[in-house]
PDB file of C-alpha atoms and ligand atoms in Angstrom:
ATOM      1  CA  MET R   1     -74.522 -13.542 -47.814  1.00 50.00           C
ATOM      2  CA  ASN R   2     -75.546 -17.444 -47.201  1.00 52.00           C
ATOM      3  CA  ALA R   3     -75.222 -20.900 -49.253  1.00 44.00           C
ATOM      4  CA  ALA R   4     -78.688 -20.840 -49.927  1.00 49.00           C
ATOM      5  CA  HIS R   5     -78.622 -17.310 -52.100  1.00 55.00           C
ATOM      6  CA  ASP R   6     -75.405 -18.281 -54.224  1.00 76.00           C
ATOM      7  CA  ALA R   7     -72.147 -19.665 -54.316  1.00 86.00           C
ATOM      8  CA  SER R   8     -70.468 -17.443 -52.211  1.00 89.00           C
ATOM      9  CA  ARG R   9     -69.059 -18.756 -48.716  1.00 97.00           C
ATOM     10  CA  VAL R  10     -69.053 -15.858 -46.363  1.00 98.00           C
ATOM     11  CA  VAL R  11     -66.548 -16.795 -42.754  1.00 98.00           C
ATOM     12  CA  ALA R  12     -65.541 -14.528 -40.355  1.00 98.00           C
ATOM     13  CA  LEU R  13     -62.045 -15.176 -38.676  1.00 98.00           C
ATOM     14  CA  VAL R  14     -63.090 -13.862 -34.813  1.00 98.00           C
ATOM     15  CA  PRO R  15     -58.647 -13.568 -33.666  1.00 96.00           C
ATOM     16  CA  ALA R  16     -59.030 -13.637 -29.487  1.00 95.00           C
ATOM     17  CA  ALA R  17     -55.374 -15.166 -28.707  1.00 95.00           C
ATOM     18  CA  GLY R  18     -54.338 -11.845 -27.701  1.00 92.00           C
ATOM     19  CA  ARG R  19     -53.361 -11.545 -24.004  1.00 89.00           C
ATOM     20  CA  GLY R  20     -54.891  -8.228 -23.236  1.00 88.00           C
ATOM     21  CA  VAL R  21     -51.565  -7.051 -21.536  1.00 89.00           C
ATOM     22  CA  ARG R  22     -52.976  -3.335 -21.831  1.00 92.00           C
ATOM     23  CA  LEU R  23     -56.593  -4.292 -19.995  1.00 92.00           C
ATOM     24  CA  GLY R  24     -54.260  -5.538 -17.091  1.00 90.00           C
ATOM     25  CA  GLU R  25     -57.336  -8.059 -16.031  1.00 88.00           C
ATOM     26  CA  ALA R  26     -56.267 -11.659 -15.296  1.00 90.00           C
ATOM     27  CA  MET R  27     -57.668 -13.926 -18.083  1.00 93.00           C
ATOM     28  CA  PRO R  28     -56.982 -13.248 -21.759  1.00 94.00           C
ATOM     29  CA  LYS R  29     -58.708 -10.538 -23.468  1.00 93.00           C
ATOM     30  CA  ALA R  30     -61.236 -11.724 -25.307  1.00 95.00           C
ATOM     31  CA  PHE R  31     -62.603 -14.104 -21.917  1.00 96.00           C
ATOM     32  CA  VAL R  32     -62.947 -11.117 -20.031  1.00 96.00           C
ATOM     33  CA  PRO R  33     -67.229 -10.460 -19.442  1.00 96.00           C
ATOM     34  CA  ILE R  34     -68.393  -7.087 -20.086  1.00 96.00           C
ATOM     35  CA  GLY R  35     -72.399  -7.483 -19.174  1.00 94.00           C
ATOM     36  CA  GLY R  36     -71.987 -10.409 -17.987  1.00 93.00           C
ATOM     37  CA  SER R  37     -71.309 -12.742 -20.985  1.00 95.00           C
ATOM     38  CA  PRO R  38     -67.250 -12.436 -22.273  1.00 96.00           C
ATOM     39  CA  MET R  39     -65.893  -9.996 -25.134  1.00 97.00           C
ATOM     40  CA  LEU R  40     -66.346 -13.301 -28.134  1.00 97.00           C
ATOM     41  CA  THR R  41     -69.342 -14.517 -27.155  1.00 96.00           C
ATOM     42  CA  LEU R  42     -70.724 -10.888 -28.005  1.00 97.00           C
ATOM     43  CA  ALA R  43     -67.839 -10.677 -31.159  1.00 97.00           C
ATOM     44  CA  VAL R  44     -69.994 -13.995 -32.435  1.00 97.00           C
ATOM     45  CA  ASP R  45     -73.386 -12.816 -31.327  1.00 97.00           C
ATOM     46  CA  GLY R  46     -72.821  -9.854 -33.296  1.00 98.00           C
ATOM     47  CA  LEU R  47     -71.573 -11.704 -36.903  1.00 98.00           C
ATOM     48  CA  ILE R  48     -74.386 -14.089 -36.309  1.00 98.00           C
ATOM     49  CA  ALA R  49     -77.470 -11.306 -35.361  1.00 98.00           C
ATOM     50  CA  SER R  50     -76.140 -10.035 -39.134  1.00 98.00           C
ATOM     51  CA  GLY R  51     -77.530 -12.839 -41.236  1.00 98.00           C
ATOM     52  CA  VAL R  52     -74.362 -12.045 -43.961  1.00 98.00           C
ATOM     53  CA  VAL R  53     -72.237 -15.061 -42.109  1.00 98.00           C
ATOM     54  CA  ASP R  54     -72.154 -18.622 -43.177  1.00 98.00           C
ATOM     55  CA  ARG R  55     -69.310 -20.068 -40.783  1.00 98.00           C
ATOM     56  CA  ILE R  56     -67.065 -18.908 -37.903  1.00 98.00           C
ATOM     57  CA  VAL R  57     -63.488 -19.433 -37.599  1.00 98.00           C
ATOM     58  CA  ILE R  58     -62.325 -18.531 -33.780  1.00 98.00           C
ATOM     59  CA  ILE R  59     -58.807 -18.490 -33.133  1.00 98.00           C
ATOM     60  CA  ALA R  60     -58.559 -18.404 -28.723  1.00 97.00           C
ATOM     61  CA  PRO R  61     -54.999 -19.054 -26.893  1.00 96.00           C
ATOM     62  CA  ALA R  62     -54.001 -22.429 -27.468  1.00 96.00           C
ATOM     63  CA  GLU R  63     -54.726 -23.472 -23.584  1.00 95.00           C
ATOM     64  CA  LEU R  64     -58.026 -22.352 -23.928  1.00 96.00           C
ATOM     65  CA  VAL R  65     -59.651 -23.880 -27.528  1.00 97.00           C
ATOM     66  CA  ARG R  66     -61.523 -26.471 -25.251  1.00 96.00           C
ATOM     67  CA  HIS R  67     -62.671 -23.526 -23.427  1.00 94.00           C
ATOM     68  CA  ALA R  68     -64.270 -21.611 -26.735  1.00 95.00           C
ATOM     69  CA  GLU R  69     -65.061 -24.737 -27.653  1.00 94.00           C
ATOM     70  CA  SER R  70     -67.472 -25.167 -25.006  1.00 89.00           C
ATOM     71  CA  ALA R  71     -68.960 -22.134 -25.342  1.00 85.00           C
ATOM     72  CA  LEU R  72     -69.592 -22.461 -29.441  1.00 92.00           C
ATOM     73  CA  PRO R  73     -73.184 -21.109 -30.500  1.00 91.00           C
ATOM     74  CA  ALA R  74     -75.745 -23.491 -30.839  1.00 92.00           C
ATOM     75  CA  GLY R  75     -76.783 -24.262 -33.954  1.00 94.00           C
ATOM     76  CA  PHE R  76     -74.226 -22.697 -36.636  1.00 97.00           C
ATOM     77  CA  PRO R  77     -71.392 -23.764 -38.300  1.00 97.00           C
ATOM     78  CA  ALA R  78     -68.262 -22.687 -35.940  1.00 97.00           C
ATOM     79  CA  ASP R  79     -64.649 -23.844 -35.007  1.00 97.00           C
ATOM     80  CA  VAL R  80     -62.573 -22.715 -32.697  1.00 98.00           C
ATOM     81  CA  VAL R  81     -58.504 -23.054 -33.737  1.00 98.00           C
ATOM     82  CA  ALA R  82     -54.828 -22.416 -31.799  1.00 98.00           C
ATOM     83  CA  GLY R  83     -53.629 -18.738 -32.679  1.00 97.00           C
ATOM     84  CA  GLY R  84     -50.149 -17.403 -32.256  1.00 95.00           C
ATOM     85  CA  ALA R  85     -47.639 -14.893 -30.860  1.00 94.00           C
ATOM     86  CA  GLU R  86     -48.793 -11.807 -32.637  1.00 93.00           C
ATOM     87  CA  ARG R  87     -52.584 -11.467 -33.975  1.00 93.00           C
ATOM     88  CA  ILE R  88     -50.735 -11.519 -37.867  1.00 94.00           C
ATOM     89  CA  ASP R  89     -50.407 -15.287 -36.493  1.00 95.00           C
ATOM     90  CA  SER R  90     -53.684 -15.996 -35.431  1.00 96.00           C
ATOM     91  CA  VAL R  91     -55.573 -14.754 -38.276  1.00 97.00           C
ATOM     92  CA  ARG R  92     -52.519 -17.064 -40.756  1.00 97.00           C
ATOM     93  CA  ALA R  93     -54.253 -19.632 -38.123  1.00 98.00           C
ATOM     94  CA  GLY R  94     -57.902 -18.750 -38.707  1.00 98.00           C
ATOM     95  CA  LEU R  95     -56.948 -18.723 -42.700  1.00 98.00           C
ATOM     96  CA  ALA R  96     -56.014 -21.817 -42.904  1.00 98.00           C
ATOM     97  CA  ALA R  97     -59.051 -23.580 -41.228  1.00 98.00           C
ATOM     98  CA  ALA R  98     -61.096 -21.851 -44.086  1.00 98.00           C
ATOM     99  CA  PRO R  99     -60.282 -22.976 -47.297  1.00 97.00           C
ATOM    100  CA  GLU R 100     -63.979 -23.010 -48.103  1.00 97.00           C
ATOM    101  CA  ALA R 101     -64.155 -19.507 -48.387  1.00 98.00           C
ATOM    102  CA  THR R 102     -64.947 -17.023 -50.958  1.00 98.00           C
ATOM    103  CA  HIS R 103     -65.271 -14.515 -48.550  1.00 98.00           C
ATOM    104  CA  VAL R 104     -63.334 -14.119 -45.717  1.00 98.00           C
ATOM    105  CA  LEU R 105     -64.095 -11.164 -43.118  1.00 98.00           C
ATOM    106  CA  VAL R 106     -61.667 -10.397 -40.032  1.00 98.00           C
ATOM    107  CA  HIS R 107     -62.612  -9.156 -36.674  1.00 98.00           C
ATOM    108  CA  ASP R 108     -61.308  -8.548 -33.359  1.00 96.00           C
ATOM    109  CA  ALA R 109     -63.500  -9.719 -30.542  1.00 96.00           C
ATOM    110  CA  ALA R 110     -62.106  -7.235 -28.597  1.00 96.00           C
ATOM    111  CA  ARG R 111     -64.773  -4.913 -30.615  1.00 98.00           C
ATOM    112  CA  ALA R 112     -66.908  -6.947 -28.966  1.00 98.00           C
ATOM    113  CA  LEU R 113     -69.970  -4.406 -29.460  1.00 98.00           C
ATOM    114  CA  THR R 114     -69.782  -4.188 -33.460  1.00 98.00           C
ATOM    115  CA  PRO R 115     -73.468  -3.714 -34.331  1.00 98.00           C
ATOM    116  CA  PRO R 116     -74.558  -6.514 -37.013  1.00 98.00           C
ATOM    117  CA  SER R 117     -75.882  -3.439 -39.232  1.00 98.00           C
ATOM    118  CA  LEU R 118     -71.872  -2.520 -39.707  1.00 98.00           C
ATOM    119  CA  ILE R 119     -70.900  -6.467 -40.561  1.00 98.00           C
ATOM    120  CA  ALA R 120     -73.635  -6.735 -43.114  1.00 98.00           C
ATOM    121  CA  ARG R 121     -72.442  -2.947 -44.611  1.00 98.00           C
ATOM    122  CA  VAL R 122     -69.222  -4.473 -44.987  1.00 98.00           C
ATOM    123  CA  VAL R 123     -70.529  -7.676 -46.813  1.00 98.00           C
ATOM    124  CA  ALA R 124     -72.548  -5.665 -49.207  1.00 98.00           C
ATOM    125  CA  GLU R 125     -69.318  -3.626 -50.440  1.00 98.00           C
ATOM    126  CA  LEU R 126     -67.618  -7.293 -50.744  1.00 98.00           C
ATOM    127  CA  ARG R 127     -71.151  -7.888 -52.956  1.00 97.00           C
ATOM    128  CA  ALA R 128     -70.767  -5.117 -54.892  1.00 97.00           C
ATOM    129  CA  GLY R 129     -67.677  -6.358 -56.012  1.00 97.00           C
ATOM    130  CA  TYR R 130     -65.101  -4.735 -54.165  1.00 98.00           C
ATOM    131  CA  PRO R 131     -62.101  -7.236 -53.149  1.00 98.00           C
ATOM    132  CA  ALA R 132     -61.669  -4.684 -49.549  1.00 98.00           C
ATOM    133  CA  VAL R 133     -63.516  -3.425 -47.836  1.00 98.00           C
ATOM    134  CA  VAL R 134     -62.483  -2.067 -44.184  1.00 98.00           C
ATOM    135  CA  PRO R 135     -64.900   0.818 -41.622  1.00 98.00           C
ATOM    136  CA  GLY R 136     -62.911   3.445 -40.956  1.00 98.00           C
ATOM    137  CA  VAL R 137     -64.375   7.134 -38.643  1.00 98.00           C
ATOM    138  CA  PRO R 138     -62.225  10.013 -38.452  1.00 98.00           C
ATOM    139  CA  VAL R 139     -60.312  10.580 -35.976  1.00 97.00           C
ATOM    140  CA  ALA R 140     -61.022  13.468 -32.996  1.00 94.00           C
ATOM    141  CA  ASP R 141     -57.287  14.252 -31.971  1.00 96.00           C
ATOM    142  CA  THR R 142     -54.746  15.600 -33.702  1.00 97.00           C
ATOM    143  CA  ILE R 143     -51.459  12.779 -35.848  1.00 97.00           C
ATOM    144  CA  LYS R 144     -48.330  13.899 -34.885  1.00 98.00           C
ATOM    145  CA  SER R 145     -45.290  11.086 -36.325  1.00 98.00           C
ATOM    146  CA  VAL R 146     -42.778  10.997 -33.848  1.00 98.00           C
ATOM    147  CA  ASP R 147     -38.974   9.902 -34.285  1.00 98.00           C
ATOM    148  CA  SER R 148     -36.746   7.869 -31.390  1.00 98.00           C
ATOM    149  CA  ARG R 149     -35.972  11.264 -29.717  1.00 98.00           C
ATOM    150  CA  GLN R 150     -40.272  11.743 -29.832  1.00 98.00           C
ATOM    151  CA  THR R 151     -39.061  15.188 -31.510  1.00 98.00           C
ATOM    152  CA  VAL R 152     -42.454  15.651 -33.993  1.00 98.00           C
ATOM    153  CA  THR R 153     -41.872  14.852 -37.745  1.00 98.00           C
ATOM    154  CA  GLY R 154     -44.795  15.601 -39.290  1.00 98.00           C
ATOM    155  CA  THR R 155     -48.561  16.770 -38.668  1.00 98.00           C
ATOM    156  CA  PRO R 156     -50.526  15.197 -41.094  1.00 97.00           C
ATOM    157  CA  ASP R 157     -54.064  16.635 -42.557  1.00 97.00           C
ATOM    158  CA  ARG R 158     -56.872  15.349 -40.055  1.00 96.00           C
ATOM    159  CA  ALA R 159     -59.358  15.093 -42.577  1.00 96.00           C
ATOM    160  CA  GLY R 160     -57.462  12.560 -44.336  1.00 96.00           C
ATOM    161  CA  LEU R 161     -57.028  10.352 -41.869  1.00 98.00           C
ATOM    162  CA  ARG R 162     -59.630   7.800 -40.738  1.00 98.00           C
ATOM    163  CA  ALA R 163     -58.811   5.207 -37.811  1.00 98.00           C
ATOM    164  CA  ILE R 164     -59.524   1.491 -39.045  1.00 98.00           C
ATOM    165  CA  GLN R 165     -62.239  -0.455 -37.216  1.00 98.00           C
ATOM    166  CA  THR R 166     -63.060  -4.356 -38.128  1.00 98.00           C
ATOM    167  CA  PRO R 167     -64.363  -6.304 -39.372  1.00 98.00           C
ATOM    168  CA  GLN R 168     -62.364  -5.830 -42.277  1.00 98.00           C
ATOM    169  CA  GLY R 169     -63.601  -7.767 -45.402  1.00 98.00           C
ATOM    170  CA  PHE R 170     -61.501  -9.361 -48.694  1.00 98.00           C
ATOM    171  CA  GLU R 171     -62.018 -11.689 -51.278  1.00 98.00           C
ATOM    172  CA  ALA R 172     -60.271 -14.811 -49.862  1.00 98.00           C
ATOM    173  CA  GLN R 173     -57.890 -15.133 -52.749  1.00 98.00           C
ATOM    174  CA  LEU R 174     -56.567 -11.592 -52.618  1.00 98.00           C
ATOM    175  CA  LEU R 175     -56.289 -11.990 -48.533  1.00 98.00           C
ATOM    176  CA  ARG R 176     -54.457 -15.227 -49.020  1.00 98.00           C
ATOM    177  CA  GLU R 177     -52.121 -13.707 -51.506  1.00 97.00           C
ATOM    178  CA  ALA R 178     -51.316 -10.812 -48.783  1.00 97.00           C
ATOM    179  CA  TYR R 179     -50.883 -13.638 -45.835  1.00 96.00           C
ATOM    180  CA  ALA R 180     -48.117 -15.346 -48.374  1.00 95.00           C
ATOM    181  CA  LEU R 181     -46.276 -12.460 -48.204  1.00 93.00           C
ATOM    182  CA  ASP R 182     -44.972 -13.073 -44.831  1.00 83.00           C
ATOM    183  CA  VAL R 183     -44.266  -9.294 -44.250  1.00 90.00           C
ATOM    184  CA  PRO R 184     -45.206  -7.277 -40.348  1.00 88.00           C
ATOM    185  CA  ALA R 185     -48.739  -5.527 -40.646  1.00 89.00           C
ATOM    186  CA  THR R 186     -51.010  -4.213 -38.117  1.00 88.00           C
ATOM    187  CA  ASP R 187     -53.849  -4.879 -39.788  1.00 93.00           C
ATOM    188  CA  ASP R 188     -55.259  -6.980 -42.703  1.00 97.00           C
ATOM    189  CA  ALA R 189     -55.813  -4.015 -45.229  1.00 98.00           C
ATOM    190  CA  GLY R 190     -51.859  -3.225 -44.461  1.00 96.00           C
ATOM    191  CA  LEU R 191     -50.805  -7.052 -45.823  1.00 97.00           C
ATOM    192  CA  VAL R 192     -53.563  -6.426 -48.783  1.00 97.00           C
ATOM    193  CA  GLU R 193     -52.234  -2.824 -49.305  1.00 97.00           C
ATOM    194  CA  ARG R 194     -48.770  -4.019 -50.025  1.00 95.00           C
ATOM    195  CA  LEU R 195     -49.874  -6.368 -53.036  1.00 95.00           C
ATOM    196  CA  GLY R 196     -51.042  -3.305 -54.455  1.00 95.00           C
ATOM    197  CA  ALA R 197     -54.804  -4.129 -53.946  1.00 96.00           C
ATOM    198  CA  ARG R 198     -57.450  -0.898 -53.315  1.00 97.00           C
ATOM    199  CA  VAL R 199     -58.786  -1.206 -50.052  1.00 98.00           C
ATOM    200  CA  ARG R 200     -62.086   0.741 -49.581  1.00 98.00           C
ATOM    201  CA  VAL R 201     -63.221   2.620 -46.480  1.00 98.00           C
ATOM    202  CA  ILE R 202     -66.568   2.595 -45.734  1.00 98.00           C
ATOM    203  CA  PRO R 203     -68.247   4.693 -42.743  1.00 98.00           C
ATOM    204  CA  GLY R 204     -67.564   2.819 -39.679  1.00 98.00           C
ATOM    205  CA  ASP R 205     -69.491   3.068 -36.075  1.00 98.00           C
ATOM    206  CA  THR R 206     -68.652   3.900 -32.598  1.00 97.00           C
ATOM    207  CA  MET R 207     -69.463   1.248 -31.065  1.00 97.00           C
ATOM    208  CA  ALA R 208     -67.096  -0.691 -33.440  1.00 98.00           C
ATOM    209  CA  PHE R 209     -64.262   0.842 -30.462  1.00 98.00           C
ATOM    210  CA  LYS R 210     -61.382  -2.053 -29.428  1.00 97.00           C
ATOM    211  CA  ILE R 211     -61.367  -2.830 -25.918  1.00 97.00           C
ATOM    212  CA  THR R 212     -58.302  -2.080 -25.467  1.00 96.00           C
ATOM    213  CA  THR R 213     -57.921  -0.351 -21.946  1.00 96.00           C
ATOM    214  CA  PRO R 214     -59.622  -0.341 -18.334  1.00 96.00           C
ATOM    215  CA  LEU R 215     -61.155   2.578 -19.254  1.00 97.00           C
ATOM    216  CA  ASP R 216     -63.055   1.374 -22.307  1.00 97.00           C
ATOM    217  CA  LEU R 217     -63.933  -2.066 -20.221  1.00 97.00           C
ATOM    218  CA  ARG R 218     -65.528   0.344 -18.123  1.00 97.00           C
ATOM    219  CA  LEU R 219     -67.341   2.597 -21.364  1.00 97.00           C
ATOM    220  CA  ALA R 220     -68.015  -1.151 -22.547  1.00 98.00           C
ATOM    221  CA  ASN R 221     -70.348  -2.379 -19.427  1.00 97.00           C
ATOM    222  CA  ALA R 222     -71.972   0.743 -19.165  1.00 97.00           C
ATOM    223  CA  LEU R 223     -73.133   1.254 -22.756  1.00 95.00           C
ATOM    224  CA  LEU R 224     -74.610  -2.498 -22.440  1.00 93.00           C
ATOM    225  CA  ALA R 225     -75.995  -1.305 -19.066  1.00 92.00           C
ATOM    226  CA  ASP R 226     -77.787   1.387 -21.444  1.00 84.00           C
ATOM    227  CA  ARG R 227     -78.381  -1.420 -24.523  1.00 71.00           C
ATOM    228  CA  PRO R 228     -79.263  -4.827 -22.704  1.00 57.00           C
ATOM    229  CA  VAL R 229     -80.791  -6.572 -26.255  1.00 60.00           C
ATOM    230  CA  PRO R 230     -78.473  -6.312 -29.554  1.00 56.00           C
ATOM    231  CA  ASP R 231     -79.552  -4.740 -32.445  1.00 58.00           C
ATOM    232  CA  ALA R 232     -80.438  -7.767 -35.383  1.00 61.00           C
ATOM    233  CA  VAL R 233     -80.087  -7.455 -38.648  1.00 66.00           C
ATOM    234  CA  SER R 234     -83.103  -8.800 -40.865  1.00 59.00           C
TER     235      SER R 234
HETATM  236  O1  C5P Y 301     -53.762  -6.554 -29.100  1.00 92.11           O
HETATM  237  P1  C5P Y 301     -55.096  -6.219 -29.640  1.00 92.11           P
HETATM  238  O2  C5P Y 301     -55.833  -5.135 -29.328  1.00 92.11           O
HETATM  239  O3  C5P Y 301     -54.370  -5.031 -31.076  1.00 92.11           O
HETATM  240  O4  C5P Y 301     -56.013  -7.321 -31.098  1.00 92.11           O
HETATM  241  C1  C5P Y 301     -56.650  -7.371 -31.422  1.00 92.11           C
HETATM  242  C2  C5P Y 301     -57.914  -8.535 -31.421  1.00 92.11           C
HETATM  243  O5  C5P Y 301     -56.791  -9.646 -32.060  1.00 92.11           O
HETATM  244  C3  C5P Y 301     -58.232  -9.216 -30.133  1.00 92.11           C
HETATM  245  O6  C5P Y 301     -59.247  -9.664 -30.433  1.00 92.11           O
HETATM  246  C4  C5P Y 301     -57.147 -10.115 -29.761  1.00 92.11           C
HETATM  247  O7  C5P Y 301     -57.142 -11.060 -29.003  1.00 92.11           O
HETATM  248  C5  C5P Y 301     -56.623 -10.995 -31.253  1.00 92.11           C
HETATM  249  N1  C5P Y 301     -55.553 -11.454 -30.821  1.00 92.11           N
HETATM  250  C6  C5P Y 301     -55.172 -12.613 -31.285  1.00 92.11           C
HETATM  251  N2  C5P Y 301     -53.724 -12.989 -31.275  1.00 92.11           N
HETATM  252  C7  C5P Y 301     -52.909 -12.703 -30.609  1.00 92.11           C
HETATM  253  C8  C5P Y 301     -52.528 -11.044 -30.425  1.00 92.11           C
HETATM  254  C9  C5P Y 301     -54.064 -10.604 -30.484  1.00 92.11           C
HETATM  255  O8  C5P Y 301     -55.796 -12.695 -31.786  1.00 92.11           O
HETATM  256  N3  C5P Y 301     -51.593 -12.832 -31.078  1.00 92.11           N
END
């Protein structure tokens, strides 16, 4: 959805300010290399390769803003802002830095191997008029809810569950209203749901998995060794 095509402006926010405690590396997670490149660089490269993003706003740990700026892609509009204590604070900072956006993608740096084709599909659904679009994949495990004593309180039907990935796409005004609510949520669509808006789920991609644990990191490195050239959307 480039400006050359219409008046819409798609801005991708890339939260990369997490500490990555579960990964157990010395540096913040988004800066950990896989296949020789930082996760953040791979995630940004994927957004650019999708061909549907007009500008990128990276949200980095405050002490690494300068470092992230030095690694910005040449020739593509991109900026870095400082993130906050929680992911929600980081996305809010990114949103404030994208006043021109008509549509916003929120894409975790930790989903570094997300195929550009998935990013393009999310934006295609936004262009088709859906105000909130998220990729999701069926869950392989049975999911149970538990109480504070670890006693099972329910077993939802697995067929009706989806594990939600990023990028999550929104009409910018809707996401701004959702962030104005100032309530806790673990993803951006969760905030939009609180407004009562409909969120559309499209098929996700297993390659968009979030790199969270050392096992995920090993998997990502192995996958990159098998796939040296990322796919591009023409
Ligand atoms: O911690 P988690 O894996 O859920 O983080 C998802 C994404 O959000 C990561 O890319 C991480 O860097 C980012 N994040 C952030 N600011 C925080 C916490 C997480 O930008 N305070």
